[in-house]
PDB file of C-alpha atoms in Angstrom:
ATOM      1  CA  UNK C  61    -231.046  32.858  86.097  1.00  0.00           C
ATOM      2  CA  UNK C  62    -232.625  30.645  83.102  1.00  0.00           C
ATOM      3  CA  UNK C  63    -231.500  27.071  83.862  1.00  0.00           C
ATOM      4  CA  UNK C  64    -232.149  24.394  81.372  1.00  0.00           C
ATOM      5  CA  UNK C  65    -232.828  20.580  82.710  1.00  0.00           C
ATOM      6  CA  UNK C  66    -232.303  17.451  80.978  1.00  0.00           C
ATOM      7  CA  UNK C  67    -234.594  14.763  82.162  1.00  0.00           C
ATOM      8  CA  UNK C  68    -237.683  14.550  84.134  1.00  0.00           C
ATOM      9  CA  UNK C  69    -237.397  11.984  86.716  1.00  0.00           C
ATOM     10  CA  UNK C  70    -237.224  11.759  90.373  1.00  0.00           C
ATOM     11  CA  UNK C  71    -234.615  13.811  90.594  1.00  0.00           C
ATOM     12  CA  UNK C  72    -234.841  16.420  87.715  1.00  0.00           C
ATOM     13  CA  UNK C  73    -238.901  17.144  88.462  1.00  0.00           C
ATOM     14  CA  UNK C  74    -237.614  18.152  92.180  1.00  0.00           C
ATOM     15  CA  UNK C  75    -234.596  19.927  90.753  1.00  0.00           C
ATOM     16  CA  UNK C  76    -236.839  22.002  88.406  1.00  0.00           C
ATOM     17  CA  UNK C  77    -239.653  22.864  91.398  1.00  0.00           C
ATOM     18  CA  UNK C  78    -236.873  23.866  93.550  1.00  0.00           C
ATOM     19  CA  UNK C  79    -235.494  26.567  91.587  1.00  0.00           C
ATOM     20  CA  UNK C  80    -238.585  27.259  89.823  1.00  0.00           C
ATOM     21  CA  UNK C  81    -240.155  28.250  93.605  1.00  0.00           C
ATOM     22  CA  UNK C  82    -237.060  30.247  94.035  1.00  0.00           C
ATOM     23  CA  UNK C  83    -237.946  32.521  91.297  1.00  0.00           C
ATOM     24  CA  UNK C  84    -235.787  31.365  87.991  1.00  0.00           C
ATOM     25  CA  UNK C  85    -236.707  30.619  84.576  1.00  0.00           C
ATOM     26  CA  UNK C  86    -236.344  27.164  84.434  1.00  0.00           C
ATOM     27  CA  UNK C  87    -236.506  24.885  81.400  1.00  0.00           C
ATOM     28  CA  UNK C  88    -237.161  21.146  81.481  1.00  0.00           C
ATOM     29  CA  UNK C  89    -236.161  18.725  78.697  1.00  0.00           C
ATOM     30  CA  UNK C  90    -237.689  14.981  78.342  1.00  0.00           C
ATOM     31  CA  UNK C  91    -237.896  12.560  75.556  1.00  0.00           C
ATOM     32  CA  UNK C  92    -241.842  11.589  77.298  1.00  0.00           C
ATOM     33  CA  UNK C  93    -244.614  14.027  77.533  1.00  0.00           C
ATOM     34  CA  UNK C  94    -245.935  11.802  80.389  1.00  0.00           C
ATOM     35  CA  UNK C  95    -242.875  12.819  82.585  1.00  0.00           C
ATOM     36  CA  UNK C  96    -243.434  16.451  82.967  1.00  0.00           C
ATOM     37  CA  UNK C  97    -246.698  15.594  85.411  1.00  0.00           C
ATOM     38  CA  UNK C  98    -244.340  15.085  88.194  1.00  0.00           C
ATOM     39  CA  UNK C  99    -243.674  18.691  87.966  1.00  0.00           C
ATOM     40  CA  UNK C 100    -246.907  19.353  89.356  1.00  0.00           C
ATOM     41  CA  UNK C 101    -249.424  22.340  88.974  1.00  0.00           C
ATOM     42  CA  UNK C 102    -247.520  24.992  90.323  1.00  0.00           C
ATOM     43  CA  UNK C 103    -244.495  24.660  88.118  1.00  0.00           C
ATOM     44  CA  UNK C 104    -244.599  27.928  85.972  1.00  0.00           C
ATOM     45  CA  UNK C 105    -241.545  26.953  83.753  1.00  0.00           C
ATOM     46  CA  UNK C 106    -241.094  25.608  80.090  1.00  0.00           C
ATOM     47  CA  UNK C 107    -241.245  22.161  79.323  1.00  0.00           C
ATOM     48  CA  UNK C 108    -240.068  20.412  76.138  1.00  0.00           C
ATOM     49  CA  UNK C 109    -240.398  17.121  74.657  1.00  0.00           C
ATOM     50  CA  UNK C 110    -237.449  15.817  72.735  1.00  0.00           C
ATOM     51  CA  UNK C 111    -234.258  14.554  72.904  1.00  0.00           C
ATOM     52  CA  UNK C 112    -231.800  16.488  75.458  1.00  0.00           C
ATOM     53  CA  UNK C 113    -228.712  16.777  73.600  1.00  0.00           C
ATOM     54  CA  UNK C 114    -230.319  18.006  70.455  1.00  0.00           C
ATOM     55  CA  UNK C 115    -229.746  21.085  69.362  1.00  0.00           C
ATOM     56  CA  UNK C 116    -232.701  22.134  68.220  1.00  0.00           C
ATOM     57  CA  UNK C 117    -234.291  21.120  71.301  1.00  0.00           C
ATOM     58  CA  UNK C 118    -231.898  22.795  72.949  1.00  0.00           C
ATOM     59  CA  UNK C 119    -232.663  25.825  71.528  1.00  0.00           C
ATOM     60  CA  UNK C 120    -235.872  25.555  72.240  1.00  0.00           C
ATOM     61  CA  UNK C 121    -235.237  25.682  75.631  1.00  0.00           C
ATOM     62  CA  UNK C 122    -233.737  28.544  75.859  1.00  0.00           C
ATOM     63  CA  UNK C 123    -229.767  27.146  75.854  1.00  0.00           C
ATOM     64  CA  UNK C 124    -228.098  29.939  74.323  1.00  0.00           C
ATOM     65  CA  UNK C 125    -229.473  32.396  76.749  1.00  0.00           C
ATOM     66  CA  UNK C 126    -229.333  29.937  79.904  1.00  0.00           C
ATOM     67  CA  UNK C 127    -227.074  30.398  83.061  1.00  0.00           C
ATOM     68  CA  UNK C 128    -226.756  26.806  83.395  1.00  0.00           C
ATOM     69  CA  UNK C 129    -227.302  23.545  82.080  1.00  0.00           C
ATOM     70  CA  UNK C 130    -228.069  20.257  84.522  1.00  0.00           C
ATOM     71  CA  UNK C 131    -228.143  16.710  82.937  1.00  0.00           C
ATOM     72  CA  UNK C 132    -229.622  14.411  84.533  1.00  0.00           C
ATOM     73  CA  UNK C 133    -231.755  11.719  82.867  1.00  0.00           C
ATOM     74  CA  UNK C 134    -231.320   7.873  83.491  1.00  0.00           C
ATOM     75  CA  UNK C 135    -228.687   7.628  80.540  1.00  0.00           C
ATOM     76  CA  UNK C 136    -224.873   8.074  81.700  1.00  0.00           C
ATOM     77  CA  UNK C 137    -223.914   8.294  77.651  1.00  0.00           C
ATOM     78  CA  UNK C 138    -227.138  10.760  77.150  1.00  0.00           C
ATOM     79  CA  UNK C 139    -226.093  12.659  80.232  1.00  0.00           C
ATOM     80  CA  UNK C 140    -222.659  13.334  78.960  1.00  0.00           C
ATOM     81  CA  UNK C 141    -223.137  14.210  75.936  1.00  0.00           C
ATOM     82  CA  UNK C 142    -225.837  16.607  76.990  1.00  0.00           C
ATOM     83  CA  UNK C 143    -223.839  18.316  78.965  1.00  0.00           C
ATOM     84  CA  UNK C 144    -220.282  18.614  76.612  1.00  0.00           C
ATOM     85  CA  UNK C 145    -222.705  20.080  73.631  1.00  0.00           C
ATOM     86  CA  UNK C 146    -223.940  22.412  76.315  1.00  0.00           C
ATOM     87  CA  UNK C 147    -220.258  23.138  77.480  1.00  0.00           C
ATOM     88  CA  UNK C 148    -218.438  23.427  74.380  1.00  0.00           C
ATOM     89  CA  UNK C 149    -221.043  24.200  71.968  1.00  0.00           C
ATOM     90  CA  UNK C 150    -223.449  27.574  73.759  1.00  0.00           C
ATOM     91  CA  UNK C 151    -220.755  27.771  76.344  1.00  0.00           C
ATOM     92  CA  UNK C 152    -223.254  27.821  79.251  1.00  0.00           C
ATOM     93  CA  UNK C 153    -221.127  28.616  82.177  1.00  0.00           C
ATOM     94  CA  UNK C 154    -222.166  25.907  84.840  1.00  0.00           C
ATOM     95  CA  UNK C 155    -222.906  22.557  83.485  1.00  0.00           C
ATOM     96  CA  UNK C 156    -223.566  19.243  85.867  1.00  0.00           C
ATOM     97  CA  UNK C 157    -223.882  15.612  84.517  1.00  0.00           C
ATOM     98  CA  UNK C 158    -225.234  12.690  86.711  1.00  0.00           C
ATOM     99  CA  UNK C 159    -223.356   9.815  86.232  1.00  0.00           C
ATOM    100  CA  UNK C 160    -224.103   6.089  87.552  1.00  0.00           C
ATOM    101  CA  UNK C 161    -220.684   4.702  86.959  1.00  0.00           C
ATOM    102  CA  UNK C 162    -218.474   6.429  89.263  1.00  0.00           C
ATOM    103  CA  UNK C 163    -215.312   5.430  87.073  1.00  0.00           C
ATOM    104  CA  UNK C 164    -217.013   8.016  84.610  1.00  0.00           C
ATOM    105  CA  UNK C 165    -217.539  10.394  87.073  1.00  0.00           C
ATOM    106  CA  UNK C 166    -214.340  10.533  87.774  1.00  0.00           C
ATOM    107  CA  UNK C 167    -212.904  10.489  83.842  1.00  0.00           C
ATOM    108  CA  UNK C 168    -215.691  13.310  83.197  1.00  0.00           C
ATOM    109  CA  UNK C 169    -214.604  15.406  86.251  1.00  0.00           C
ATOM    110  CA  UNK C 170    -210.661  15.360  85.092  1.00  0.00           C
ATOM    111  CA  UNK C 171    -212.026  16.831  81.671  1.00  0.00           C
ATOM    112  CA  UNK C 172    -213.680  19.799  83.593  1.00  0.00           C
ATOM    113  CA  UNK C 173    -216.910  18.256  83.425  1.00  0.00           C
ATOM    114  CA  UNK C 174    -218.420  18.489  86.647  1.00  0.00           C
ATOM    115  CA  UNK C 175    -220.318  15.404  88.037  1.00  0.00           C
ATOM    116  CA  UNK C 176    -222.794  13.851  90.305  1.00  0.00           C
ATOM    117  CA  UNK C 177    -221.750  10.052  90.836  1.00  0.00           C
ATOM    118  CA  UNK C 178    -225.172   8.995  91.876  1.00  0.00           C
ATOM    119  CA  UNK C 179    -223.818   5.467  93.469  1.00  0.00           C
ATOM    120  CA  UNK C 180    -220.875   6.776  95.037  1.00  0.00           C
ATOM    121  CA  UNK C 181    -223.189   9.237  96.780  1.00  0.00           C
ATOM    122  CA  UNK C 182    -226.014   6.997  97.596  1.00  0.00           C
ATOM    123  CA  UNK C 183    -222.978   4.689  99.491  1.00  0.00           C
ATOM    124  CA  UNK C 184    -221.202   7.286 100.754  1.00  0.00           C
ATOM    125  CA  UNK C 185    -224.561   8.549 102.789  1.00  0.00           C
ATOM    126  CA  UNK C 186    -225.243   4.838 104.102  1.00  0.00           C
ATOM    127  CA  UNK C 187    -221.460   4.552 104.762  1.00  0.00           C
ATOM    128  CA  UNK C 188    -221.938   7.271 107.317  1.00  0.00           C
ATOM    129  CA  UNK C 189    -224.765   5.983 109.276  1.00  0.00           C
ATOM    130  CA  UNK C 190    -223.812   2.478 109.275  1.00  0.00           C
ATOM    131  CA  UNK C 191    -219.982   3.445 110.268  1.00  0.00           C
ATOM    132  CA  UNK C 192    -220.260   6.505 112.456  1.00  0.00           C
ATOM    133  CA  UNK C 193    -216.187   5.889 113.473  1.00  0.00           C
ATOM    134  CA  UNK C 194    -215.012   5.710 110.250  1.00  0.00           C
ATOM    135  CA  UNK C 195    -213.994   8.532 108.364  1.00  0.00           C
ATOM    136  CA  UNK C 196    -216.160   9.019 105.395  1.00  0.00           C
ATOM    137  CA  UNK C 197    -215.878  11.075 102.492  1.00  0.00           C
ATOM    138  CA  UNK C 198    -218.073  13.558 101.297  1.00  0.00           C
ATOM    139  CA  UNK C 199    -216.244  15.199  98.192  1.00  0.00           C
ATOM    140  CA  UNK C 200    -212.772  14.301  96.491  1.00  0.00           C
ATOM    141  CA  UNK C 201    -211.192  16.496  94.295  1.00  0.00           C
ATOM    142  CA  UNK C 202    -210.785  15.606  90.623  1.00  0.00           C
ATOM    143  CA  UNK C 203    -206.793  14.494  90.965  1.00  0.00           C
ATOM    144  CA  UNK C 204    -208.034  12.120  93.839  1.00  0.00           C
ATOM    145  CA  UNK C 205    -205.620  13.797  96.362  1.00  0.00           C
ATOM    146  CA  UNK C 206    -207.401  15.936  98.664  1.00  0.00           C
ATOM    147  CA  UNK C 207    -211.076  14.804 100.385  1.00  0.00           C
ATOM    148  CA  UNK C 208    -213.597  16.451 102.258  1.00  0.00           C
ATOM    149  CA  UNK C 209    -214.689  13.808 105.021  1.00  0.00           C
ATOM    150  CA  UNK C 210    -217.048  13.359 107.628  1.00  0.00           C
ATOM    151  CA  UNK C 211    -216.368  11.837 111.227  1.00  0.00           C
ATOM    152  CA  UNK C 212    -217.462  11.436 114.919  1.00  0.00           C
ATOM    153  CA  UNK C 213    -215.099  11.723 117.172  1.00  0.00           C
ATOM    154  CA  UNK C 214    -213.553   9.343 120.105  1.00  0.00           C
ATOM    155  CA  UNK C 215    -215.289  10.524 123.713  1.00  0.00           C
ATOM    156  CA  UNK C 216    -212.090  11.139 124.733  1.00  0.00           C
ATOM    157  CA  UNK C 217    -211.823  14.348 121.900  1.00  0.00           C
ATOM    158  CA  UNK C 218    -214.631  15.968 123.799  1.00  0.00           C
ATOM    159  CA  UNK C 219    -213.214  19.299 125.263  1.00  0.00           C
ATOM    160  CA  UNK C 220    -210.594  19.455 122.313  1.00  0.00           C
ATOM    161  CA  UNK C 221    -210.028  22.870 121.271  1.00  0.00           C
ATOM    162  CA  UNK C 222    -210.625  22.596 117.158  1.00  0.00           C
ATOM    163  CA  UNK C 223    -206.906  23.551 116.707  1.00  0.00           C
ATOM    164  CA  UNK C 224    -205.176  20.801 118.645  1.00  0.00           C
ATOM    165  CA  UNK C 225    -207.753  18.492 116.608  1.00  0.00           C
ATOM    166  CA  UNK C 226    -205.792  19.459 113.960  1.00  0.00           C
ATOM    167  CA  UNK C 227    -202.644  19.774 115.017  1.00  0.00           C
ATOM    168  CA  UNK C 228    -202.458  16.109 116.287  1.00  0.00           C
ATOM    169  CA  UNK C 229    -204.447  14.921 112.990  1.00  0.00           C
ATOM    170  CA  UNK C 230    -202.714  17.440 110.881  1.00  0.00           C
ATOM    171  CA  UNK C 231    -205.834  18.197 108.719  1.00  0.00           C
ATOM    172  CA  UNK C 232    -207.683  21.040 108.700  1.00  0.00           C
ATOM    173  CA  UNK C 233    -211.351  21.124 110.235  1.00  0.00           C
ATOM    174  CA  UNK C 234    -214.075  22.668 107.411  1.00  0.00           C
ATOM    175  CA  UNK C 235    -216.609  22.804 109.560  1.00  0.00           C
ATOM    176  CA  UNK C 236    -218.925  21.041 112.422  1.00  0.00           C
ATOM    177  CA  UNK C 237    -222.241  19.793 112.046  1.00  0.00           C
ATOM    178  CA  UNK C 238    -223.873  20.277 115.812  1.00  0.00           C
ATOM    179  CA  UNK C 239    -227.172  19.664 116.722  1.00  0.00           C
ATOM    180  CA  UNK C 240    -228.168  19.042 112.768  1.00  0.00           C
ATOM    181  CA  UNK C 241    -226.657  22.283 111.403  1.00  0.00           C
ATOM    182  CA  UNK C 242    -223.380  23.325 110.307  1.00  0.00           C
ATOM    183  CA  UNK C 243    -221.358  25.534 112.103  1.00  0.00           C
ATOM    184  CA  UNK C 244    -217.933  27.164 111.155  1.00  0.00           C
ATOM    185  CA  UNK C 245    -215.693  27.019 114.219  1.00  0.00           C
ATOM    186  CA  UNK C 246    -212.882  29.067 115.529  1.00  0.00           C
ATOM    187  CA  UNK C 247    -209.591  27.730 116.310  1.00  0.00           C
ATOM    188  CA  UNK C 248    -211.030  27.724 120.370  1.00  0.00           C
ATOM    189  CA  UNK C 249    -213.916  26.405 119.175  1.00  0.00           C
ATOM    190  CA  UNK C 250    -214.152  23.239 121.872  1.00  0.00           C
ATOM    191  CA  UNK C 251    -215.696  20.034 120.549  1.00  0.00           C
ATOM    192  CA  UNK C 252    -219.099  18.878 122.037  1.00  0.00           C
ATOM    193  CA  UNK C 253    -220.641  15.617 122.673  1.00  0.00           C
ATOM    194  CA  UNK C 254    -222.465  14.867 119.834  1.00  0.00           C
ATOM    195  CA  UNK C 255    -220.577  17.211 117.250  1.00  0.00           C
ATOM    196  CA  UNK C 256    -219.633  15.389 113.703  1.00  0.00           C
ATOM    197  CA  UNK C 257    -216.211  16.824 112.352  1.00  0.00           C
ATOM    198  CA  UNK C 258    -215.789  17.363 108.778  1.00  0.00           C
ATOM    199  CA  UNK C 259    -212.192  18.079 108.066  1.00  0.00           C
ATOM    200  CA  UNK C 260    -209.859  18.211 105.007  1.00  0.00           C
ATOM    201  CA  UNK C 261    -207.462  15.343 104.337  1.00  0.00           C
ATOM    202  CA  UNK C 262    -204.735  13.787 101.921  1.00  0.00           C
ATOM    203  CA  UNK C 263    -206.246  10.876 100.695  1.00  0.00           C
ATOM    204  CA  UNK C 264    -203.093   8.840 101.105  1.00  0.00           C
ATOM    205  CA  UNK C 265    -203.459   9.680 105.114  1.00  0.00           C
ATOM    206  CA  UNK C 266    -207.244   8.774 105.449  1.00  0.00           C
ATOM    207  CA  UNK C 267    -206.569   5.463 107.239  1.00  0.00           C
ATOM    208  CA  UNK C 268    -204.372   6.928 109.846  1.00  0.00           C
ATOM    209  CA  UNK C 269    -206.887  10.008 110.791  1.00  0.00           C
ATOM    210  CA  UNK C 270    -209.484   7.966 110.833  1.00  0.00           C
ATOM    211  CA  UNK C 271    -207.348   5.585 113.826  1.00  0.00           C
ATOM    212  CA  UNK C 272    -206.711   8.652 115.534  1.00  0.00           C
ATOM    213  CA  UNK C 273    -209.840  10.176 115.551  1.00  0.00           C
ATOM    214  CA  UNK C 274    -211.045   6.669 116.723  1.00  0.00           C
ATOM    215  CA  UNK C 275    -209.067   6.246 119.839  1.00  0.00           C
ATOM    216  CA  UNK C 276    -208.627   8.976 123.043  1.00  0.00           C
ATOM    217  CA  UNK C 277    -206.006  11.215 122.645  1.00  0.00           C
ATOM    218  CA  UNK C 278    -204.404   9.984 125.777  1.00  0.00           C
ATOM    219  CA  UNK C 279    -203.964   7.075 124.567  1.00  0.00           C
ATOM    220  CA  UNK C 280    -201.929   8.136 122.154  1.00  0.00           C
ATOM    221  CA  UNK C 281    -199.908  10.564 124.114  1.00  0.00           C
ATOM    222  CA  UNK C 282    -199.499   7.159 126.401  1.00  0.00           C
ATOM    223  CA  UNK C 283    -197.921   5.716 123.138  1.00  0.00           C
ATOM    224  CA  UNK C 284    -194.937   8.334 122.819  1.00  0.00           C
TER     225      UNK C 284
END
């Protein structure tokens, strides 16, 4: 795949070596020759200075023939832009915008414009080590209905077939992280000491998973 990058940061230097070490044609756009020496000596892509959401800059880096197009410079308005010309203008197939604001983020992602709401993500992460109990989430999609979100689980869950932990939470369980990697479980899957459930849930009925997923689930059945 030829990938075009806009910005040469922290974030768009490491983007670049990744995929550039995993063998695509990568493309990397700043407004500072300076910035391209954090891709280091062993990046064998293209780098161009100029202004990301230029077209002729653009073109220079390949845009018309690229798979996909990642924005990602320290400008919200630069990022957006960047990525709607390279949308709507050389129709590059998958385009991601980092945005700081997550109100944009979530105005860009209702116009089809996926995003990365840098804040919201940096929180979310602390969130989940500072709050292991609560229920934190991971993605949302674009209507704000549905969420992906991460939990630990009450003791008391331990032994739980992964069925009943969804029957009784009525969600549906995406998948475990155990021991540090993820692991897709079967419906007799049994919870573990120590496993992280990341389940599926209506937005509207995050407070009340979260509560039972806090407590033992005998003392719930006690409550009936």
């Amino acid at each position: 795949m030829h990938i075009v990058i806009m910005g040469c940061g922290r974030v768009g230097a490491a983007l670049a070596a990744e995929l550039d070490a995993m063998g695509h044609s990568v493309a990397v756009v700043d407004r500072t020759v300076d910035s391209f020496r954090r891709l280091g000596p062993s990046f064998s892509g293209t780098t161009i200075t100029g202004v990301g959401f230029d077209r002729d800059t653009l073109q220079r880096a390949g845009i018309e023939s690229a798979h996909a197009f990642a924005a990602v410079s320290s400008g919200d308005n630069s990022n957006i832009i960047a990525a709607r010309v390279a949308r709507e203008t050389y129709n590059v197939e998958k385009v991601v915008a980092r945005i700081y604001d997550p109100k944009r983020a979530e105005i860009y992602e209702r116009l089809g414009i996926p995003t990365v709401a840098t804040v919201a993500w940096s929180t979310g992460q602390m969130l989940r080590r500072l709050l292991p109990q609560e229920l934190n989430e991971e993605w949302r999609d674009p209507s704000g209905t549905v969420a992906l979100a991460q939990c630990e689980v009450n003791p008391g869950w331990i032994g739980t077939r992964i069925r009943d932990v969804g029957r009784r939470t009525d969600t549906r369980i995406a998948f475990l992280t155990r021991y540090g990697e993820g692991l897709l479980p079967q419906p007799e899957t049994v919870l573990q000491e120590g496993d992280l459930l990341h389940v599926i849930v209506r937005v509207e009925d995050r407070d009340v998973v979260s509560k039972t997923l806090a407590e033992p689930p005998t003392t719930q059945e006690a409550r009936k």
